Rosetta silent file (secondary structure, phi, psi, omega in degrees, C-alpha in Angstrom):
SEQUENCE: VQVKIRQADFQTFTRQRSVQPPVCHTDQIYHVACELLGTWLEENPGTRIRLLGVGGSKLSPAGQPDLFRA
SCORE:     score description
SCORE:     0.000 S_00000001
   1 L     0.000  125.637  146.143   47.004  206.715  -65.903 S_00000001
   2 E  -117.186  151.292  163.545   43.948  205.990  -63.449 S_00000001
   3 E  -160.908  151.923 -167.258   41.976  208.513  -62.392 S_00000001
   4 L  -128.390  161.342  179.120   39.453  207.864  -59.739 S_00000001
   5 L  -154.387  122.274  -98.918   36.773  209.425  -59.549 S_00000001
   6 E  -149.927  116.897  175.522   34.367  209.774  -56.782 S_00000001
   7 L  -103.449 -171.610 -168.958   30.404  211.786  -56.846 S_00000001
   8 L   -93.598  -36.484  170.939   28.596  212.995  -54.168 S_00000001
   9 L   -91.737    9.253  147.971   26.437  209.829  -53.368 S_00000001
  10 L   109.948   29.377 -165.635   29.792  207.798  -53.087 S_00000001
  11 L   -80.519  162.942  157.058   29.012  206.163  -56.756 S_00000001
  12 L  -110.816  159.493 -151.980   33.024  205.739  -57.452 S_00000001
  13 L  -154.156  151.115 -170.579   34.049  205.155  -61.338 S_00000001
  14 L  -123.127  117.859  157.877   38.040  204.073  -62.650 S_00000001
  15 E  -125.578  125.833  138.276   39.392  205.709  -66.205 S_00000001
  16 E  -128.083 -102.276  171.727   42.633  204.587  -67.199 S_00000001
  17 L   158.427  126.247  156.193   45.048  204.665  -69.764 S_00000001
  18 L  -103.035  134.967 -162.012   48.371  203.055  -70.735 S_00000001
  19 L   -82.845  115.720  173.258   50.711  205.230  -72.074 S_00000001
  20 L  -129.337  133.640   30.021   53.199  204.089  -74.945 S_00000001
  21 L   -89.614 -177.107 -177.130   55.776  205.595  -75.807 S_00000001
  22 L   -74.860  159.339  165.885   56.873  205.552  -71.418 S_00000001
  23 L  -109.664  175.926  171.505   56.390  209.436  -70.161 S_00000001
  24 L  -146.885  -20.566  172.765   58.366  210.597  -67.232 S_00000001
  25 L   -94.989  135.240 -174.720   57.325  214.257  -66.683 S_00000001
  26 L    -8.052  -59.215 -174.211   54.228  215.673  -64.940 S_00000001
  27 L   -70.541   -8.593  172.125   53.195  217.061  -67.603 S_00000001
  28 L   -36.528  -84.999  179.684   52.820  213.721  -69.741 S_00000001
  29 L   135.318  146.864   85.406   50.659  212.929  -67.004 S_00000001
  30 L    17.662 -101.962 -172.775   48.993  215.762  -66.642 S_00000001
  31 L   -55.391  -36.426  149.072   47.864  215.666  -69.603 S_00000001
  32 L   -83.070   -7.172 -163.908   46.709  212.465  -69.858 S_00000001
  33 H   -83.393   -9.715  178.683   44.500  212.245  -66.656 S_00000001
  34 H   -95.923  -21.996  167.424   42.658  215.733  -68.116 S_00000001
  35 H   -69.151  -52.326  168.071   41.622  213.794  -71.109 S_00000001
  36 H   -26.907 -100.082 -166.494   40.402  210.623  -69.152 S_00000001
  37 L   -29.597    7.022  119.152   38.849  213.042  -67.073 S_00000001
  38 L   -12.195  -74.370 -146.552   36.815  214.565  -70.447 S_00000001
  39 L  -119.682   22.464  154.363   35.655  212.185  -71.792 S_00000001
  40 L  -111.553  -60.534 -174.953   34.353  211.107  -68.481 S_00000001
  41 L   -88.172   77.834  -84.256   32.437  214.147  -68.126 S_00000001
  42 L   160.832 -108.802  158.592   31.809  214.030  -71.379 S_00000001
  43 L   -11.891  -81.848 -174.130   29.742  211.120  -70.217 S_00000001
  44 L   -67.666   18.104 -162.513   28.568  212.602  -67.191 S_00000001
  45 L   -59.373  128.842  168.424   27.232  216.692  -67.469 S_00000001
  46 L    62.928   42.982  140.360   26.830  218.336  -63.714 S_00000001
  47 L  -124.550  137.743  175.818   27.579  215.725  -62.071 S_00000001
  48 L   -67.527  142.876 -145.514   29.254  216.616  -58.814 S_00000001
  49 L   -82.747 -170.754  152.892   32.889  215.383  -58.057 S_00000001
  50 L  -147.559  -27.315  166.156   33.261  214.995  -54.210 S_00000001
  51 E  -143.465  121.623  144.667   36.921  213.253  -54.622 S_00000001
  52 L   -98.598   99.726  106.370   39.120  212.816  -57.449 S_00000001
  53 L   -25.049  123.185  176.660   42.372  210.907  -58.049 S_00000001
  54 E  -127.810  159.447 -163.238   45.217  210.258  -60.089 S_00000001
  55 E  -129.858 -175.452 -163.146   47.471  207.265  -60.138 S_00000001
  56 L  -173.130  140.566  178.597   50.604  205.367  -62.385 S_00000001
  57 L  -156.013  164.186 -167.174   50.919  202.175  -61.639 S_00000001
  58 L    55.529  119.536  -23.788   53.905  199.627  -63.440 S_00000001
  59 L   157.732  -42.384  -69.601   56.659  202.140  -62.624 S_00000001
  60 L  -115.118  179.820  174.029   59.715  202.158  -64.207 S_00000001
  61 L  -130.542   96.337  169.598   62.647  204.473  -63.376 S_00000001
  62 L    -0.601   94.165 -170.876   63.294  206.782  -65.440 S_00000001
  63 L   140.976  173.866 -164.828   67.245  207.689  -67.391 S_00000001
  64 L  -102.469  134.892  177.978   68.975  205.701  -70.014 S_00000001
  65 L  -113.087  141.716  163.844   70.408  201.722  -68.400 S_00000001
  66 L    12.061   39.442  178.804   73.839  200.796  -68.015 S_00000001
  67 L     0.274  -27.196 -158.885   75.333  200.175  -71.361 S_00000001
  68 L  -113.039  -56.064 -109.758   77.806  197.739  -69.528 S_00000001
  69 L  -114.406  119.297 -176.529   75.501  196.005  -66.411 S_00000001
  70 L   -70.442    0.000    0.000   74.579  193.050  -67.204 S_00000001
């Protein structure tokens, strides 16, 4: 899960965290993103934010793999 933060002066910061075990529900991704943003805001109090983005990488389909597929 990755969070991108752009300040009013156009400085851009990213914070990311790998999630283990992998998650497939948006509420779990939201929780991790909020933690990342919260930590950044504690380090940068009073900062005006121009843009906030949340992303994911190394994604895989949800569900159980087929037992008989080679």
